[in-house]
Structures are given as structure tokens and as C-alpha cells.
Amino acid sequence: DCVHQCLHQMPWAFEFNEELLLALAESINSGWFANFTFDCERDMNDSGATATGLSIWTYIQAHRERFLTCPPGHFRSVHGAVVPVASTSRMVLWHAWFLRWHDRVWSIAWRRSQMAMVSEDAPAAWAPDSSSDRCHDCERAFTLYRRRHHCRACGFL
């Protein structure tokens, strides 16, 4: 979040965009990259993970265009430290990170509130199994292991 505040206040001082910050933040707990599985680089090298594990930096270099600032030439070299204004009036919420599930959570809450408004005495309106190929609640596709019974609790199928 600290780097995001700097990036927000002085976007011209960075070669990278918000996509890079999001990729790093999502990768920390993903287990996909060896960089985040050890306390330091020495521990990672001692374990041999550098030979077998994928580095986040290899991924970023392979997708470099995605993480560079746009438009080209937007970046200006800064001599000295980049110091943001630390006033709370200049700080912004990092919507792309902290509210990344907002729309999905809101839509699930709305559907549940709509279901709660249905009278308990009214007969259930079941849809045939063939009417949907994914769960209305979690929006994941039905498979051999995630059967339609998975979403019977929502009352749609």
C-alpha cells in the first residue's frame, strides 16, 4: 500500500504501473513463486529452490509490457528519494487491491437478500438442472466433482 500511495501521488516517477503491484501482492500467498517461500535469498539458495522454483521476476520480465507505464515516455528519471506527502488528506484507498472482491461480494449479498424476501409459505420455484451450467452463488462451473447438488442450498436448482 505504501508503494501504491507513492505511485498514486507521483506516477511519473515510476517505470511500472499498478498492475505490477497487484501481481506482487497476489503472488505473496499464492505459492506459485519460490521468492516468497523463504525468509531471505540465502535460505532459498541453500534449499535448492532457485533451480526448481519459478521466480516472480522471471514472470515479470516475460510479461514486461503489461507492467510498464503507459503511455511510453511517461516515466521521468528522479534524482534522489521519492518522498510522498504523508498527509491523510492525500492518501487514497487502493481500490484495485482492497476492494477487488467488492462487486462479487455485493452481488452474492443481493441475491441472498432477494431470496430472504421470498415468503417461506410460497412454493419453491426450482429450475431444471439443464437451465444452468454454473453455480449461481459462487459462479464456478459444474464438473464431475462439483455437482449441481453443490448449489441446492441457494434454492435455484
Coordinates of C-alpha atoms in Angstrom, one line a residue:
D1 CA 0.0 0.0 0.0
C2 CA 2.9 2.4 0.7
V3 CA 4.3 2.0 -2.8
H4 CA 0.8 2.4 -4.2
Q5 CA 0.5 5.8 -2.3
C6 CA 3.8 6.9 -3.9
L7 CA 2.7 5.6 -7.3
H8 CA -0.6 7.5 -7.0
Q9 CA 1.0 10.8 -5.9
M10 CA 3.9 10.7 -8.4
P11 CA 3.1 8.3 -11.3
W12 CA 5.8 9.9 -13.4
A13 CA 8.5 8.8 -11.0
F14 CA 7.9 5.0 -11.7
E15 CA 8.6 2.8 -14.7
F16 CA 5.9 0.4 -13.6
N17 CA 2.2 0.6 -13.2
E18 CA -0.4 -0.6 -10.7
E19 CA -0.6 -4.0 -12.4
L20 CA 2.9 -4.8 -11.1
L21 CA 1.9 -4.0 -7.6
L22 CA -1.2 -6.2 -7.9
A23 CA 0.8 -9.1 -9.4
L24 CA 3.3 -8.9 -6.5
A25 CA 0.6 -8.6 -3.8
E26 CA -1.4 -11.6 -5.3
S27 CA 1.8 -13.7 -5.6
I28 CA 2.9 -13.3 -2.0
N29 CA 0.5 -16.0 -0.7
S30 CA -0.2 -17.9 -3.9
G31 CA 2.7 -20.4 -3.5
W32 CA 3.5 -20.1 -7.2
F33 CA 6.8 -18.5 -6.9
A34 CA 9.9 -19.5 -4.9
N35 CA 10.7 -15.9 -4.0
F36 CA 8.0 -15.8 -1.3
T37 CA 8.5 -19.2 0.3
F38 CA 11.7 -18.3 2.3
D39 CA 12.7 -15.6 4.7
C40 CA 15.7 -14.5 2.6
E41 CA 17.5 -15.2 -0.7
R42 CA 20.3 -17.2 1.1
D43 CA 17.7 -19.6 2.6
M44 CA 16.2 -20.0 -0.9
N45 CA 19.6 -20.7 -2.5
D46 CA 20.6 -23.2 0.3
S47 CA 17.4 -25.2 -0.2
G48 CA 17.9 -25.5 -4.0
A49 CA 14.6 -23.9 -4.7
T50 CA 16.3 -21.5 -7.2
A51 CA 16.9 -24.4 -9.5
T52 CA 13.4 -25.9 -9.3
G53 CA 11.2 -22.9 -8.4
L54 CA 9.9 -20.2 -10.6
S55 CA 11.0 -16.7 -9.8
I56 CA 8.4 -13.8 -9.8
W57 CA 11.0 -11.7 -11.6
T58 CA 11.2 -14.2 -14.5
Y59 CA 7.4 -14.0 -14.8
I60 CA 7.5 -10.2 -14.7
Q61 CA 10.3 -10.0 -17.3
A62 CA 8.3 -12.3 -19.6
H63 CA 5.3 -10.0 -19.3
R64 CA 7.2 -6.8 -19.2
E65 CA 4.8 -4.8 -21.5
R66 CA 1.9 -5.5 -19.1
F67 CA 3.7 -3.9 -16.2
L68 CA 5.3 -0.8 -17.8
T69 CA 3.8 2.6 -17.5
C70 CA 1.6 3.8 -20.3
P71 CA 2.0 5.9 -22.5
P72 CA 5.6 5.4 -23.3
G73 CA 7.8 8.3 -22.3
H74 CA 5.6 8.9 -19.2
F75 CA 8.4 7.9 -16.9
R76 CA 10.9 10.7 -15.8
S77 CA 14.1 9.9 -14.0
V78 CA 14.2 11.2 -10.5
H79 CA 17.4 12.2 -8.7
G80 CA 17.2 11.5 -5.0
A81 CA 14.5 9.9 -3.0
V82 CA 10.8 9.8 -3.9
V83 CA 9.1 11.3 -0.9
P84 CA 5.3 11.2 -0.8
V85 CA 3.1 13.6 1.1
A86 CA 2.1 11.7 4.2
S87 CA -1.0 13.7 5.0
T88 CA -4.1 11.7 5.4
S89 CA -5.9 14.1 3.0
R90 CA -3.5 12.9 0.2
M91 CA -3.8 9.2 0.9
V92 CA -6.2 7.2 -1.2
L93 CA -7.8 3.7 -0.8
W94 CA -6.2 1.2 -3.1
H95 CA -9.4 0.1 -4.7
A96 CA -7.9 -2.4 -7.1
W97 CA -6.5 -4.4 -4.1
F98 CA -8.7 -3.8 -1.1
L99 CA -12.0 -3.8 -3.0
R100 CA -11.1 -6.4 -5.6
W101 CA -13.9 -8.7 -4.4
H102 CA -16.4 -5.9 -3.8
D103 CA -18.7 -6.4 -6.9
R104 CA -18.8 -10.2 -6.4
V105 CA -19.5 -10.0 -2.7
W106 CA -22.2 -7.3 -3.3
S107 CA -23.9 -9.4 -5.9
I108 CA -23.9 -12.5 -3.7
A109 CA -25.3 -10.5 -0.8
W110 CA -28.0 -9.0 -3.1
R111 CA -29.1 -12.4 -4.3
R112 CA -29.3 -13.7 -0.7
S113 CA -31.4 -10.7 0.4
Q114 CA -33.7 -11.3 -2.6
M115 CA -34.1 -15.0 -1.5
A116 CA -34.8 -13.9 2.1
M117 CA -37.7 -11.7 0.8
V118 CA -39.5 -14.7 -0.7
S119 CA -42.2 -15.9 1.6
E120 CA -41.5 -19.1 3.3
D121 CA -45.1 -20.3 2.6
A122 CA -44.6 -19.8 -1.1
P123 CA -43.7 -23.0 -3.1
A124 CA -40.1 -23.2 -4.2
A125 CA -39.5 -22.3 -7.8
W126 CA -37.0 -24.8 -8.9
A127 CA -35.2 -24.5 -12.2
P128 CA -34.4 -27.7 -14.2
D129 CA -30.8 -28.9 -13.9
S130 CA -30.2 -28.1 -17.5
S131 CA -31.0 -24.4 -17.0
S132 CA -27.6 -23.6 -15.7
D133 CA -24.0 -24.8 -16.2
R134 CA -22.6 -23.0 -13.2
C135 CA -23.5 -22.3 -9.5
H136 CA -25.5 -19.1 -9.1
D137 CA -23.7 -18.4 -5.8
C138 CA -20.0 -19.0 -6.4
E139 CA -20.3 -18.8 -10.2
R140 CA -18.0 -21.8 -10.7
A141 CA -18.8 -24.3 -13.4
F142 CA -20.4 -27.7 -12.5
T143 CA -18.0 -30.6 -13.0
L144 CA -17.8 -34.2 -12.2
Y145 CA -16.7 -33.2 -8.7
R146 CA -18.7 -30.0 -8.2
R147 CA -22.2 -31.3 -8.9
R148 CA -25.4 -29.4 -9.2
H149 CA -26.3 -30.5 -5.6
H150 CA -23.5 -28.1 -4.6
C151 CA -25.9 -25.2 -5.1
R152 CA -29.2 -26.8 -3.9
A153 CA -29.0 -24.6 -0.8
C154 CA -29.4 -21.5 -2.8
G155 CA -32.8 -22.7 -4.0
F156 CA -32.3 -22.1 -7.7
L157 CA -31.6 -25.6 -9.0

